[in-house]
Coordinates of C-alpha atoms (C1' of nucleotides) in Angstrom, one line a residue:
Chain B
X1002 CA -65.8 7.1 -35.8
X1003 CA -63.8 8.1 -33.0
X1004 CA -61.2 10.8 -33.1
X1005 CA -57.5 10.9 -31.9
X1006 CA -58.3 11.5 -28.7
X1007 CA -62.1 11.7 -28.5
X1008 CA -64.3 8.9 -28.0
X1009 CA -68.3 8.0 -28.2
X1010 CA -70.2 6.9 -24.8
X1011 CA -70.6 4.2 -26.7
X1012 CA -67.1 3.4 -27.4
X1013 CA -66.1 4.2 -23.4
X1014 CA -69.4 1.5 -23.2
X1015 CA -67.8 -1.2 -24.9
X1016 CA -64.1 -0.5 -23.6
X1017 CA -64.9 -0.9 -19.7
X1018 CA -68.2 -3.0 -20.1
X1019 CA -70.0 -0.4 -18.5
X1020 CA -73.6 -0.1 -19.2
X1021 CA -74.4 3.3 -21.4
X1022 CA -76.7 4.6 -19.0
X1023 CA -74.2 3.7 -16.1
X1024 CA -71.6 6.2 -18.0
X1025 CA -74.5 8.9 -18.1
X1026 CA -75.0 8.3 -14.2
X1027 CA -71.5 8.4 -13.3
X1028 CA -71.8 11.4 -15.2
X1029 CA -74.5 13.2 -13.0
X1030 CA -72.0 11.9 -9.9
X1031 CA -69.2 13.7 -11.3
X1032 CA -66.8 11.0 -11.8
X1033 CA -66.1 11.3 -15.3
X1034 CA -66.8 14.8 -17.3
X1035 CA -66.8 14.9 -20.8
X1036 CA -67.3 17.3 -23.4
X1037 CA -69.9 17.6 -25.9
X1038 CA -69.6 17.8 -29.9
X1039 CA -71.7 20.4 -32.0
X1040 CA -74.7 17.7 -32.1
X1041 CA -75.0 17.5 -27.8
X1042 CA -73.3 14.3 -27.7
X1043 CA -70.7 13.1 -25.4
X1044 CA -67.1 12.9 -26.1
X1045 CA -64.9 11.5 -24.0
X1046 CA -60.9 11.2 -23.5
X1047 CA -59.6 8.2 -24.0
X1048 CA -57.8 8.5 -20.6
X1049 CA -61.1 7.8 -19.3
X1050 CA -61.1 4.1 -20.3
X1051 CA -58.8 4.3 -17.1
X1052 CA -60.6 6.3 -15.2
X1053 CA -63.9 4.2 -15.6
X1054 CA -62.0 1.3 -14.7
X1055 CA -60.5 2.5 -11.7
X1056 CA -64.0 3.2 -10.3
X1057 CA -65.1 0.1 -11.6
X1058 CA -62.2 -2.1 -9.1
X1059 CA -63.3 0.7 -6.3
X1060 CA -66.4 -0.7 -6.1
X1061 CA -65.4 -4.2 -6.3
X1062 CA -63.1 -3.3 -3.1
X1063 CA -66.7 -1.9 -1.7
X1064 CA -66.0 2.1 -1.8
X1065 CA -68.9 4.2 -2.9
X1066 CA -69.4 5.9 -5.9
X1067 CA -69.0 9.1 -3.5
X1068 CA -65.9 8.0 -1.7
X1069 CA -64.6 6.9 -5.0
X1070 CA -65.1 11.1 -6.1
X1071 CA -63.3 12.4 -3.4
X1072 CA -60.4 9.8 -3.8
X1073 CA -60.3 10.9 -8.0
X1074 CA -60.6 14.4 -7.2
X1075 CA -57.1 14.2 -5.8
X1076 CA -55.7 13.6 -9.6
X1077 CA -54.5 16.6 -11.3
X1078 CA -56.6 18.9 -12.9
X1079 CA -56.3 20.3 -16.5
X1080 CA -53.7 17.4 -17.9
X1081 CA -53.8 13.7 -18.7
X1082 CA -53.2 11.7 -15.7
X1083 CA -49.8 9.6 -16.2
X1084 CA -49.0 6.3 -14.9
X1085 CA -47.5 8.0 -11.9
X1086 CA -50.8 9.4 -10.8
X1087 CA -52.5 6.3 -10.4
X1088 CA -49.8 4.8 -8.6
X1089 CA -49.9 6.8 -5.8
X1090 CA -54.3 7.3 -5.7
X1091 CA -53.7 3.3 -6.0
X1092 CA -51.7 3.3 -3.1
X1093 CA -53.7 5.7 -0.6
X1094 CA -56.7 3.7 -1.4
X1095 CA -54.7 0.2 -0.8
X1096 CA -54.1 1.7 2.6
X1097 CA -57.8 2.0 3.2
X1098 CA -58.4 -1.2 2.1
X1099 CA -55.5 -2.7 4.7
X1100 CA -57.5 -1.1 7.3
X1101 CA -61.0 -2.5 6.7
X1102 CA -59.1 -6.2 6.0
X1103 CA -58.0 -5.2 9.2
X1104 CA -61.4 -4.5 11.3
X1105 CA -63.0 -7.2 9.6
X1106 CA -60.2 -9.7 11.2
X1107 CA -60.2 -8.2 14.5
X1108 CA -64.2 -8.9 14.1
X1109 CA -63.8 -12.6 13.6
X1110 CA -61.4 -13.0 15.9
X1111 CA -64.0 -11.5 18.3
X1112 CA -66.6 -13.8 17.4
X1113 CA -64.3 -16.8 18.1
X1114 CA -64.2 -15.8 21.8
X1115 CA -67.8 -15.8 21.6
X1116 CA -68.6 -19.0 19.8
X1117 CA -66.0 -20.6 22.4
X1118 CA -68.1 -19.7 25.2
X1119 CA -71.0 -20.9 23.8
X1120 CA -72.9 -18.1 25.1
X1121 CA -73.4 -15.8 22.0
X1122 CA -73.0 -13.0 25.3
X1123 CA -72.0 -10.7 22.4
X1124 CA -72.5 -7.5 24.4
X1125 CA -69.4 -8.6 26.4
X1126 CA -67.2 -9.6 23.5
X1127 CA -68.2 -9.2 19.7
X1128 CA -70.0 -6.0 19.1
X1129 CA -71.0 -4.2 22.1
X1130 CA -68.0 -2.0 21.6
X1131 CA -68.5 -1.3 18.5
X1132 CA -65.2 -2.6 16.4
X1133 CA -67.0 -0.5 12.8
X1134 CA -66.1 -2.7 9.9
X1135 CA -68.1 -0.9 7.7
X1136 CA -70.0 2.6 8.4
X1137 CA -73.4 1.7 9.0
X1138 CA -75.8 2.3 5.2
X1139 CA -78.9 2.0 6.8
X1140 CA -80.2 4.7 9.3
X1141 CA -80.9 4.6 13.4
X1142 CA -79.1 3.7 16.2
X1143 CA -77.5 0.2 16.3
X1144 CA -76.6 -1.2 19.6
X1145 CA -76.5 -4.7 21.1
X1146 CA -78.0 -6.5 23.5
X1147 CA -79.2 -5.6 27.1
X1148 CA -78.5 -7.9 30.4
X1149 CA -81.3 -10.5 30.4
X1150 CA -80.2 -11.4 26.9
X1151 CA -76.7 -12.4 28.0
X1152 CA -78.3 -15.2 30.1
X1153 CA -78.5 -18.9 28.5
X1154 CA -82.4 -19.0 28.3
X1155 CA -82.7 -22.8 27.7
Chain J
X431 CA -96.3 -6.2 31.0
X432 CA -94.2 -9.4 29.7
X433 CA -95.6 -12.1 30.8
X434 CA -93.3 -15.4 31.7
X435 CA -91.8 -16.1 27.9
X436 CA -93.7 -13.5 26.2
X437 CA -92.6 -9.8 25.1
X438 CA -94.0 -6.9 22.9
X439 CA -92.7 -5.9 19.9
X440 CA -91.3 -2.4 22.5
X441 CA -89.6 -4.4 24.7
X442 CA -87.6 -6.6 21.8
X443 CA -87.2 -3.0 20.2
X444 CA -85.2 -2.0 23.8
X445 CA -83.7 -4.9 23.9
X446 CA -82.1 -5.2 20.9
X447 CA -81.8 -1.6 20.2
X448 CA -83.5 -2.0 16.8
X449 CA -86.4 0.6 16.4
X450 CA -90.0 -1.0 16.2
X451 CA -90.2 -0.5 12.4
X452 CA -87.3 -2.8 11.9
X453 CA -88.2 -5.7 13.6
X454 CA -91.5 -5.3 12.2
X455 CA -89.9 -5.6 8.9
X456 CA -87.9 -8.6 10.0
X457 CA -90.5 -10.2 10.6
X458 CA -92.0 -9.3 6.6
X459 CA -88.4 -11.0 5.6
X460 CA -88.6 -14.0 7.8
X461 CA -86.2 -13.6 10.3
X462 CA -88.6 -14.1 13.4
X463 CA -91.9 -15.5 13.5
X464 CA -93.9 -13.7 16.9
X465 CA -97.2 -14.9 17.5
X466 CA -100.5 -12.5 18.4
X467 CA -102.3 -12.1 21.8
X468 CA -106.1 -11.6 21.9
X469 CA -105.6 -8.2 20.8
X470 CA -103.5 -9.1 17.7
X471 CA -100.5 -7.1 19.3
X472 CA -97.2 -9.4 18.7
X473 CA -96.0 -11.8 21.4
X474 CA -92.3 -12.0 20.9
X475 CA -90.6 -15.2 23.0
X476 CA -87.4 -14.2 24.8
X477 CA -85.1 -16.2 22.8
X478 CA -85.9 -13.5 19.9
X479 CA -83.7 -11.4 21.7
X480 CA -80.7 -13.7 20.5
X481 CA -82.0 -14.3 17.9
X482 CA -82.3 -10.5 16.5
X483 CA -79.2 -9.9 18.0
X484 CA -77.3 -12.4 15.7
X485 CA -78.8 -10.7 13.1
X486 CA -77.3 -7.8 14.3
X487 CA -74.2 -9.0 13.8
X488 CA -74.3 -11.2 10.6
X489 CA -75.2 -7.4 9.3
X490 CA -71.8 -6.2 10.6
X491 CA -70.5 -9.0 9.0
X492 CA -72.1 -8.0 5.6
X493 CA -74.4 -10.9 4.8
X494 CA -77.8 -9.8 3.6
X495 CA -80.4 -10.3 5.2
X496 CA -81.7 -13.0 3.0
X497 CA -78.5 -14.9 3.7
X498 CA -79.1 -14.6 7.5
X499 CA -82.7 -15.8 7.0
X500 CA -80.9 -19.1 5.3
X501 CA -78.1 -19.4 8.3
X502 CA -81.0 -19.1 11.1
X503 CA -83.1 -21.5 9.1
X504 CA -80.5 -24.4 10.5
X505 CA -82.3 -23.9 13.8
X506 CA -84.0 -26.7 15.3
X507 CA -87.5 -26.1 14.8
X508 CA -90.2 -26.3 17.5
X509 CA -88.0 -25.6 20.3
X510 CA -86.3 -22.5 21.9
X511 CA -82.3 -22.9 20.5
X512 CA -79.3 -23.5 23.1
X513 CA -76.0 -22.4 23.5
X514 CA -74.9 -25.7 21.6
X515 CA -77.4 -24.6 18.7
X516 CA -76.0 -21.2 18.2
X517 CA -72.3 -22.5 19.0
X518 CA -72.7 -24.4 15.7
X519 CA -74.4 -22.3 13.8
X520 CA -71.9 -19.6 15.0
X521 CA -69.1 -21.6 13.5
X522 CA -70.4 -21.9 9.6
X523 CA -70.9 -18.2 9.9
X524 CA -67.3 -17.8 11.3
X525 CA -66.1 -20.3 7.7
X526 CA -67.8 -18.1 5.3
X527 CA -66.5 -14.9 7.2
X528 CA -62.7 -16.0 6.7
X529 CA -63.7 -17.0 3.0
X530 CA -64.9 -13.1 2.6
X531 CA -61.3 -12.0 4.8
X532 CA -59.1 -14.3 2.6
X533 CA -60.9 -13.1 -0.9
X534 CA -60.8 -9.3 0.4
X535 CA -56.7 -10.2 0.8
X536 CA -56.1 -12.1 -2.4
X537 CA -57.7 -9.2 -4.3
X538 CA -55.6 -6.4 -2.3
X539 CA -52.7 -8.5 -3.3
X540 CA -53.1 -8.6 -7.0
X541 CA -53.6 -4.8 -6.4
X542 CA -50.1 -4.5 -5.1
X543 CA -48.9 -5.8 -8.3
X544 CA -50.7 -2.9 -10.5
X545 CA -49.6 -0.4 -7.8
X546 CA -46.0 -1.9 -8.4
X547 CA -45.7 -1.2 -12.0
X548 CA -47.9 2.0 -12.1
X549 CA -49.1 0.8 -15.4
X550 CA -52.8 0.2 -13.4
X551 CA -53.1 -3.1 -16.6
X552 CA -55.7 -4.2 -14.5
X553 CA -57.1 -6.3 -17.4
X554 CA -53.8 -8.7 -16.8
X555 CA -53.5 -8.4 -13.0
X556 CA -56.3 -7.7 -10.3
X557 CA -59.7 -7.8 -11.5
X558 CA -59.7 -9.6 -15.3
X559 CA -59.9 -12.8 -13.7
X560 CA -62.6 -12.0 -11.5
X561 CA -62.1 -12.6 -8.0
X562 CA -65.2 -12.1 -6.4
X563 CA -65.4 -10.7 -3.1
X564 CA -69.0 -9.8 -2.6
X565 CA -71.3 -10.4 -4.7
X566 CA -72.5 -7.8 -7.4
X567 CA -75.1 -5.8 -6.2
X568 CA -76.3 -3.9 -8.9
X569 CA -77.2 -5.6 -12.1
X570 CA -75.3 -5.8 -15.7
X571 CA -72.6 -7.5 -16.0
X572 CA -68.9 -5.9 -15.3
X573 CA -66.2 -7.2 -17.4
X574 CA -63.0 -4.8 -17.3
X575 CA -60.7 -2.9 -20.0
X576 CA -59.7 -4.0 -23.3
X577 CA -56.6 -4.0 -24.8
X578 CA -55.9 -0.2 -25.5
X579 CA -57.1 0.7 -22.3
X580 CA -53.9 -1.0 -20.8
X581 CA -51.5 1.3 -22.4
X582 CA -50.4 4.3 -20.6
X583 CA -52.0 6.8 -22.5
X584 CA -49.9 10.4 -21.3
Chain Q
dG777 C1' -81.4 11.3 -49.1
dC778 C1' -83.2 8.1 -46.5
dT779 C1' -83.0 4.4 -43.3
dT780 C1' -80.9 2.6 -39.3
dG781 C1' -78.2 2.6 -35.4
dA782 C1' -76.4 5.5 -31.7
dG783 C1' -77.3 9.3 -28.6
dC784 C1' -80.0 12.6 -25.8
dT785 C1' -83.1 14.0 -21.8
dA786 C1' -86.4 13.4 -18.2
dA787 C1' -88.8 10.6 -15.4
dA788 C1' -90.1 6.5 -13.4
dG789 C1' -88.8 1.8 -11.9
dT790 C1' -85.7 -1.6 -9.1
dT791 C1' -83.4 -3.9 -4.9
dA792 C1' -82.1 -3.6 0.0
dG793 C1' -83.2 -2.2 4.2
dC794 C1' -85.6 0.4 6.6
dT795 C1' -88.3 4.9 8.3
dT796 C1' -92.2 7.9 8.1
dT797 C1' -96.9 9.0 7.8
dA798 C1' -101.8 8.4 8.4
dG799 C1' -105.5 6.8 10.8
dG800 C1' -107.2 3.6 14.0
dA801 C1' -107.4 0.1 18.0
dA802 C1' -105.6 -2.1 22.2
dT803 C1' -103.1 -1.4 26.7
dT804 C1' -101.6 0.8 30.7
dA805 C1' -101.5 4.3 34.0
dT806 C1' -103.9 7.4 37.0
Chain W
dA1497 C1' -113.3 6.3 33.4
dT1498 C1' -110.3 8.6 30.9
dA1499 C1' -105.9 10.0 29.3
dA1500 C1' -101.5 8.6 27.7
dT1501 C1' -98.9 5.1 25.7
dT1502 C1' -98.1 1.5 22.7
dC1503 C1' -99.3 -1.1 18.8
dC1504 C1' -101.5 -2.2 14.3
dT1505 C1' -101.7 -2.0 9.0
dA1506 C1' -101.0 -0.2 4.6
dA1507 C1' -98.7 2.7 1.8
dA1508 C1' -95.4 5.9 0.6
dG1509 C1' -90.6 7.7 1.1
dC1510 C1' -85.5 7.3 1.4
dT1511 C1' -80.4 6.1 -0.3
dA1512 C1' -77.4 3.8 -3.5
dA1513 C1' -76.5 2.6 -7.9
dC1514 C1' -78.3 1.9 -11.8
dT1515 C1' -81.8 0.3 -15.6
dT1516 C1' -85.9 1.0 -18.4
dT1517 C1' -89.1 3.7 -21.0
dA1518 C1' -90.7 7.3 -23.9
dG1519 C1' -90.2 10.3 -27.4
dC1520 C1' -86.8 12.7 -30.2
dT1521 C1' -82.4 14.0 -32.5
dC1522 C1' -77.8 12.9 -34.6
dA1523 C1' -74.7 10.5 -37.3
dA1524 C1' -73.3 6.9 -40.6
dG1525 C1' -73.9 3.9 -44.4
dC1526 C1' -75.7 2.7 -48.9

DNA sequence: GCTTGAGCTAAAGTTAGCTTTAGGAATTAT
DNA sequence: ATAATTCCTAAAGCTAACTTTAGCTCAAGC
């Protein structure tokens, strides 16, 4: 049985549709922190329905659980956040999302100059100056195409 | 030396500026084919340049690489590809790009709505009626909030 | 008071997309 | 001919974001 304001993994679990052992990992990420009862178990604040569900729309928007920290980190410390707080962490991270819409458009609208040509001579139009849509996950150097490609080479 | 059509695996690498490993791997996912010399070294064809280099891209793009495998599975077989080939192959890529653009935007919108009145009842606006923008990665399924969760809990 | 369900930890497994390592073999350069 | 590159395979390692498993402990219900 939950407690005023104190409530089970399990509880948090059924509340955001989280997985139990996803609580526990966002746990060792340090996006929520709760306390623990005499027994060693979990208890969680209720205000962290919210704050499970914020990170769960994050990630639909395609941050990562460690951009998703820093952006939580900037809620206040040692009180409740209030309906005012999320409003304006909702609106800095709205902003980032305007500008990867925004790189992802300018992308496209690259690729049409390409696909008009016909050419696919990407190192002059799409990529070759590298318009980042999203930082790079996997490792190494990732540029495009060297002259003898550009040619049609029937 | 490259003979006529023929190139190794280090001169694709230079080409493309993907590191040996990774077109070696490609190749383990399907995304080009080379053929073996006497000396069982890979013989890469020139067109593989293209090829790897619209990889490249549909990465930048976000489609897996499983999804790229599909798109460059539309290529006539047996012969080296045209312009024309990749022109239209090109163009279904561009349709499901502005699908991807125009979900990203819908999404941001309903955001706007939450942001407006700082309640963050996400379970009414943005993500309950889920509007997917990339495909789940992880597994488990991801439902969001229930009923409590929506009240501003100060 | 005992059974059952919920929780706990630590470690290993999973997928994607590669890289790194280890130990050889084929090519190329001198 | 020999040294220096380049290439080969197989297997293990890496990051992200989790899940699964194993073995135990806590808490709740009857």
């Amino acid at each position: 049985m939950d407690r005023r304001n104190e409530i089970s993994i399990g509880t948090l679990a059924g509340r955001t549709g989280l997985a139990v052992s996803a609580i526990r990992y966002y746990e060792t990420q340090g996006l929520v922190a709760p306390e623990r009862n005499a027994g060693g178990q979990r208890r969680f604040l209720r205000s962290d329905i919210r704050r499970l569900s914020f990170v769960l729309i994050a990630q639909k928007f395609g941050f990562t659980l460690d951009r998703i920290r820093e952006v939580l980190s900037r809620l206040p410390q040692g009180r409740t956040p209030t309906a005012k707080d999320w409003t304006e962490i909702s609106q800095g991270f709205r902003a980032e999302l305007d500008e990867q819409i925004e790189a992802l458009t300018r992308l496209r609208n690259k690729l049409d100059g390409c696909i008009g040509c016909g050419c696919l001579s990407l190192d002059r139009c799409a990529l070759y100056n590298p318009d980042d849509v999203a930082a790079d996950k996997g490792a190494g150097p990732r540029y495009l195409m060297g002259d003898e490609a550009v040619r049609p080479e029937g």
